[in-house]
CSV table of C-alpha atoms and ligand atoms in Angstrom, one decimal:
chain,number,residue,atom,x,y,z
A,70,MET,CA,-6.2,-3.2,-5.5
A,71,PHE,CA,-3.1,-3.3,-3.7
A,72,ILE,CA,-1.6,-6.6,-3.9
A,73,THR,CA,2.1,-7.6,-2.5
A,74,PHE,CA,4.7,-10.6,-2.7
A,75,GLU,CA,6.9,-11.9,-0.1
A,76,GLY,CA,9.0,-14.4,0.6
A,77,ILE,CA,12.6,-15.3,0.9
A,78,ASP,CA,15.5,-14.4,-1.3
A,79,PHE,CA,15.6,-16.1,-4.6
A,80,CYS,CA,11.7,-17.4,-3.9
A,81,GLY,CA,10.4,-16.6,-7.5
A,82,LYS,CA,8.3,-13.3,-6.4
A,83,SER,CA,9.9,-11.0,-9.2
A,84,THR,CA,8.9,-13.8,-11.9
A,85,GLN,CA,5.7,-13.8,-10.4
A,86,VAL,CA,5.0,-10.0,-10.2
A,87,GLU,CA,6.2,-9.9,-14.0
A,88,LEU,CA,3.7,-12.3,-14.6
A,89,LEU,CA,0.8,-11.0,-12.7
A,90,LYS,CA,1.2,-7.4,-14.4
A,91,ASN,CA,1.2,-9.1,-17.7
A,92,TYR,CA,-1.9,-10.6,-16.9
A,93,PHE,CA,-3.5,-7.7,-16.0
A,94,GLU,CA,-2.2,-5.6,-18.7
A,95,LYS,CA,-3.8,-7.9,-21.3
A,96,LYS,CA,-7.1,-7.3,-19.3
A,97,GLY,CA,-6.7,-3.7,-20.1
A,98,LYS,CA,-6.1,-2.4,-16.3
A,99,THR,CA,-3.9,0.0,-15.2
A,100,VAL,CA,-0.9,-1.4,-12.9
A,101,LYS,CA,1.7,-0.3,-11.1
A,102,VAL,CA,4.6,-2.3,-9.9
A,103,ILE,CA,6.8,-1.3,-7.3
A,104,ARG,CA,9.8,-2.7,-5.2
A,105,GLU,CA,10.7,-2.6,-1.9
A,106,PRO,CA,13.3,-1.1,-0.8
A,107,GLY,CA,13.2,1.6,-3.4
A,108,GLY,CA,10.6,2.9,-5.7
A,109,THR,CA,11.4,6.8,-5.4
A,110,GLU,CA,14.4,8.9,-5.5
A,111,ILE,CA,14.4,9.0,-1.4
A,112,SER,CA,13.5,5.8,-1.3
A,113,GLU,CA,16.7,4.4,-4.0
A,114,LYS,CA,19.0,6.5,-1.9
A,115,ILE,CA,18.0,4.7,1.2
A,116,ARG,CA,18.0,1.4,-0.7
A,117,ASP,CA,21.7,1.5,-1.5
A,118,ILE,CA,22.8,2.2,2.0
A,119,LEU,CA,20.9,-1.1,3.3
A,120,LEU,CA,22.1,-3.0,0.7
A,121,ASP,CA,25.9,-2.1,0.6
A,122,LYS,CA,27.9,-4.6,1.8
A,123,LYS,CA,30.3,-2.2,3.1
A,124,ASN,CA,27.8,-1.2,5.7
A,125,ASN,CA,28.3,-4.2,7.9
A,126,LYS,CA,28.0,-2.5,10.8
A,127,MET,CA,24.8,-1.6,11.0
A,128,PHE,CA,22.7,-2.3,13.7
A,129,MET,CA,19.2,-4.0,13.5
A,130,GLU,CA,17.6,-1.0,14.6
A,131,THR,CA,19.1,1.2,12.3
A,132,GLU,CA,18.0,-1.6,9.5
A,133,LEU,CA,14.4,-1.6,10.5
A,134,LEU,CA,14.0,2.4,10.6
A,135,LEU,CA,15.7,2.9,7.3
A,136,PHE,CA,13.7,0.2,5.8
A,137,SER,CA,10.6,1.9,7.1
A,138,ALA,CA,11.9,5.4,6.1
A,139,SER,CA,11.8,4.3,2.3
A,140,ARG,CA,8.6,2.7,2.9
A,141,ALA,CA,7.1,5.6,4.3
A,142,GLN,CA,8.4,7.8,1.5
A,143,LEU,CA,6.9,5.3,-1.1
A,144,VAL,CA,3.4,5.0,0.4
A,145,ARG,CA,3.0,8.9,0.1
A,146,GLU,CA,4.6,9.4,-2.7
A,147,LYS,CA,3.5,6.8,-4.8
A,148,ILE,CA,1.5,3.8,-3.7
A,149,ASN,CA,-1.6,6.3,-2.0
A,150,PRO,CA,-1.8,8.5,-5.1
A,151,PHE,CA,-1.6,5.3,-7.6
A,152,ILE,CA,-4.8,3.6,-5.6
A,153,GLU,CA,-6.5,6.6,-5.4
A,154,GLU,CA,-6.5,6.9,-9.4
A,155,GLY,CA,-7.7,3.4,-9.6
A,156,ALA,CA,-4.6,1.2,-10.6
A,157,ILE,CA,-4.1,-1.7,-9.4
A,158,VAL,CA,-0.7,-1.4,-7.3
A,159,ILE,CA,1.7,-4.8,-7.1
A,160,SER,CA,4.7,-4.2,-4.7
A,161,ASP,CA,7.5,-7.2,-4.8
A,162,ARG,CA,7.9,-6.9,-1.0
A,163,PHE,CA,6.5,-4.6,1.5
A,164,HIS,CA,5.9,-4.2,5.4
A,165,ASP,CA,5.8,-7.8,5.9
A,166,SER,CA,9.6,-8.2,5.0
A,167,SER,CA,10.5,-6.2,8.0
A,168,THR,CA,8.4,-8.1,10.0
A,169,ALA,CA,9.9,-11.5,8.9
A,170,TYR,CA,13.5,-10.1,8.2
A,171,GLN,CA,14.3,-7.6,11.1
A,172,GLY,CA,11.9,-9.1,13.6
A,173,TYR,CA,11.5,-13.0,13.0
A,174,GLY,CA,15.3,-12.6,10.9
A,175,ARG,CA,17.4,-10.3,13.1
A,176,GLY,CA,15.8,-10.9,16.5
A,177,LEU,CA,13.8,-7.5,17.2
A,178,PRO,CA,11.0,-7.5,19.5
A,179,ILE,CA,7.8,-8.1,16.9
A,180,ASP,CA,5.8,-5.6,18.9
A,181,SER,CA,8.1,-2.9,18.1
A,182,VAL,CA,8.3,-4.0,14.8
A,183,LEU,CA,4.5,-3.7,13.9
A,184,ASN,CA,4.6,0.0,15.9
A,185,VAL,CA,7.1,0.9,13.4
A,186,HIS,CA,4.6,-0.3,10.7
A,187,LYS,CA,1.4,1.9,11.9
A,188,LEU,CA,3.7,5.3,11.6
A,189,ALA,CA,5.1,4.4,8.5
A,190,ILE,CA,2.1,2.7,6.1
A,191,GLY,CA,-0.6,3.8,8.4
A,192,ASN,CA,-4.0,2.3,6.7
A,193,THR,CA,-2.2,1.3,3.7
A,194,ILE,CA,-2.5,-2.6,4.4
A,195,PRO,CA,-2.7,-4.8,1.2
A,196,ASP,CA,-5.6,-6.3,0.0
A,197,ILE,CA,-3.9,-9.7,-0.7
A,198,THR,CA,-0.3,-10.7,0.0
A,199,PHE,CA,1.1,-14.1,-1.3
A,200,ILE,CA,4.0,-15.5,0.1
A,201,ILE,CA,5.9,-17.7,-2.0
A,202,ASP,CA,7.2,-20.5,0.4
A,203,ILE,CA,10.4,-22.7,-0.7
A,204,PRO,CA,12.8,-24.7,1.7
A,205,VAL,CA,16.4,-22.7,2.4
A,206,SER,CA,17.7,-25.6,0.4
A,207,ILE,CA,16.1,-24.5,-2.7
A,208,ALA,CA,17.3,-21.0,-2.1
A,209,VAL,CA,20.6,-22.0,-1.5
A,210,LYS,CA,20.7,-24.1,-4.9
A,211,ARG,CA,19.1,-20.8,-6.6
A,212,LYS,CA,21.6,-18.5,-4.9
A,213,ALA,CA,24.8,-21.0,-5.7
A,214,GLU,CA,23.9,-19.6,-9.4
A,215,LYS,CA,24.9,-16.4,-8.7
A,216,THR,CA,28.9,-14.9,-7.9
A,217,HIS,CA,29.4,-13.5,-4.5
A,218,GLN,CA,29.4,-9.5,-5.9
A,219,GLU,CA,26.0,-10.1,-7.4
A,220,LEU,CA,24.7,-10.9,-3.6
A,221,ASP,CA,23.7,-7.8,-1.6
A,222,ARG,CA,24.5,-7.1,2.2
A,223,ILE,CA,21.2,-9.0,3.0
A,224,GLU,CA,21.9,-12.1,0.4
A,225,VAL,CA,25.0,-13.0,2.0
A,226,SER,CA,23.4,-13.9,5.0
A,227,SER,CA,23.4,-17.0,6.7
A,228,ASN,CA,21.0,-20.2,6.0
A,229,ASP,CA,20.1,-20.2,9.8
A,230,PHE,CA,18.8,-16.4,9.4
A,231,TYR,CA,17.1,-17.4,6.4
A,232,GLU,CA,15.1,-20.5,8.4
A,233,LYS,CA,14.2,-18.0,10.8
A,234,VAL,CA,13.0,-15.6,8.1
A,235,ARG,CA,10.9,-18.2,6.4
A,236,ASN,CA,9.4,-19.6,9.7
A,237,GLY,CA,8.5,-16.0,10.2
A,238,TYR,CA,6.5,-15.9,7.4
A,239,LEU,CA,4.7,-19.1,8.0
A,240,SER,CA,3.8,-17.8,11.4
A,241,ILE,CA,2.8,-14.2,10.2
A,242,ALA,CA,0.5,-16.1,7.2
A,243,LYS,CA,-1.6,-17.4,10.0
A,244,GLU,CA,-2.7,-14.0,11.2
A,245,GLU,CA,-4.4,-11.9,8.7
A,246,ASN,CA,-6.8,-13.1,6.1
A,247,ARG,CA,-5.0,-11.4,3.6
A,248,PHE,CA,-2.5,-13.9,3.4
A,249,ARG,CA,-2.2,-16.6,0.6
A,250,VAL,CA,0.9,-19.0,1.4
A,251,VAL,CA,1.8,-20.3,-2.1
A,252,ASP,CA,4.2,-23.5,-2.7
A,253,GLY,CA,7.2,-22.1,-4.4
A,254,THR,CA,8.5,-25.8,-5.0
A,255,LYS,CA,6.0,-25.7,-8.1
A,256,SER,CA,6.6,-24.8,-11.5
A,257,ILE,CA,6.8,-20.7,-12.5
A,258,GLU,CA,3.0,-21.5,-14.8
A,259,GLU,CA,1.7,-23.5,-11.9
A,260,ILE,CA,2.3,-20.8,-9.3
A,261,HIS,CA,0.9,-18.3,-11.7
A,262,ASN,CA,-2.1,-20.2,-12.1
A,263,ILE,CA,-2.8,-20.6,-8.2
A,264,ILE,CA,-2.3,-16.7,-8.1
A,265,ILE,CA,-4.9,-15.9,-11.1
A,266,ASN,CA,-7.6,-18.2,-9.8
A,267,TYR,CA,-7.0,-16.5,-6.2
A,268,ILE,CA,-7.2,-13.1,-7.8
A,269,GLU,CA,-10.3,-14.0,-9.6
A,270,GLU,CA,-12.2,-15.5,-6.5
A,271,PHE,CA,-11.2,-12.5,-4.6
A,272,GLU,CA,-12.8,-10.3,-7.2
A,273,GLN,CA,-15.7,-12.2,-7.2
A,274,ARG,CA,-16.3,-11.4,-3.5
B,123,ADP,P1,13.2,-13.3,-5.9
B,123,ADP,O1,12.6,-12.0,-6.5
B,123,ADP,O2,12.2,-13.8,-5.1
B,123,ADP,O3,14.6,-13.3,-5.7
B,123,ADP,P2,13.1,-14.5,-8.6
B,123,ADP,O4,11.7,-14.3,-9.2
B,123,ADP,O5,14.1,-13.5,-9.0
B,123,ADP,O6,13.2,-14.4,-7.1
B,123,ADP,O7,13.7,-15.8,-9.1
B,123,ADP,C1,15.2,-16.5,-8.6
B,123,ADP,C2,15.4,-17.1,-9.7
B,123,ADP,O8,14.7,-19.0,-9.4
B,123,ADP,C3,15.2,-17.0,-11.0
B,123,ADP,O9,16.7,-17.7,-11.7
B,123,ADP,C4,14.2,-17.5,-11.4
B,123,ADP,O10,14.4,-17.9,-12.7
B,123,ADP,C5,14.2,-18.9,-10.8
B,123,ADP,N1,12.6,-19.0,-10.5
B,123,ADP,C6,11.6,-18.7,-10.4
B,123,ADP,N2,10.9,-19.0,-10.0
B,123,ADP,C7,10.8,-20.5,-9.7
B,123,ADP,C8,10.2,-21.8,-10.4
B,123,ADP,N3,8.9,-21.6,-9.7
B,123,ADP,N4,10.8,-23.0,-10.3
B,123,ADP,C9,12.2,-22.8,-10.6
B,123,ADP,N5,13.0,-21.7,-10.8
B,123,ADP,C10,12.3,-20.7,-10.7
B,124,TYD,P1,15.5,-7.0,-2.9
B,124,TYD,O1,16.3,-6.3,-3.7
B,124,TYD,O2,13.9,-7.3,-3.3
B,124,TYD,O3,16.0,-8.6,-3.1
B,124,TYD,P2,15.2,-9.8,-4.0
B,124,TYD,O4,15.3,-9.1,-5.3
B,124,TYD,O5,16.0,-11.0,-4.1
B,124,TYD,O6,13.5,-9.7,-3.2
B,124,TYD,O7,15.5,-6.9,-1.2
B,124,TYD,C1,16.7,-6.3,-0.9
B,124,TYD,C2,16.9,-7.5,0.3
B,124,TYD,O8,16.4,-6.6,1.7
B,124,TYD,C3,16.2,-8.7,0.6
B,124,TYD,O9,17.3,-9.6,0.9
B,124,TYD,C4,15.2,-8.7,1.5
B,124,TYD,C5,15.8,-7.4,2.5
B,124,TYD,N1,14.4,-6.8,3.0
B,124,TYD,C6,14.9,-6.6,4.2
B,124,TYD,O10,15.5,-7.5,5.1
B,124,TYD,N2,13.5,-5.8,5.0
B,124,TYD,C7,12.5,-5.2,4.2
B,124,TYD,O11,12.1,-4.7,4.9
B,124,TYD,C8,12.6,-5.5,2.9
B,124,TYD,C9,12.0,-4.2,1.9
B,124,TYD,C10,13.5,-6.1,2.5
């Protein structure tokens, strides 16, 4: 099984990824957790370029291709072999992040973004994608707890950008059955239970 988590920055993805990993491990399953961008030696180097605030001259096309290059490596080096070994793979962000951030957020044509995905990920499409949805105002409150130094090149983006990204996620959620939008304003425990219930339902199909 390949499960991905999506949503705007500070929506609570990493918190839920960790809880889900523990849940599967308690059941004796082999779980591999991956983060995007990154996850392989080459992908981590690309991550550094992408998130470095000094790279403020980066064009959106370059940004899409770098995220996709990092992902192309991760899919072939880690995700596909893990799935073949029978592990449950959980990824904190995947190709939908590029659709939402570079497509809907930056404004690249969505069909071009989807074409790049075809090359980068091929048939490695997640079985389930949880979109943890929070209003931008809540993300802003959570972001305020961080210092500017702790924020990366993308996290310093405007609220207007984040509104577009959030709306992008809500639009793509309607397009494929693998999406499950979860209300991220609920408590950490409540969200975890919604996720577990959905996975149990999925496993019984
Ligand atoms: P992301 O990985 O999406 O950026 P995190 O899991 O790191 O988000 O969470 C961002 C911040 O919000 C953290 O301080 C975390 O403790 C907090 N948080 C996560 N989930 C919730 C929740 N459901 N309610 C309130 N705060 C939360
Ligand atoms: P990440 O370090 O996962 O941030 P967080 O832990 O807050 O989710 O992701 C780095 C940033 O990169 C984040 O702001 C989202 C952005 N991003 C894109 O713009 N496009 C992408 O394809 C991916 C994977 C991430």
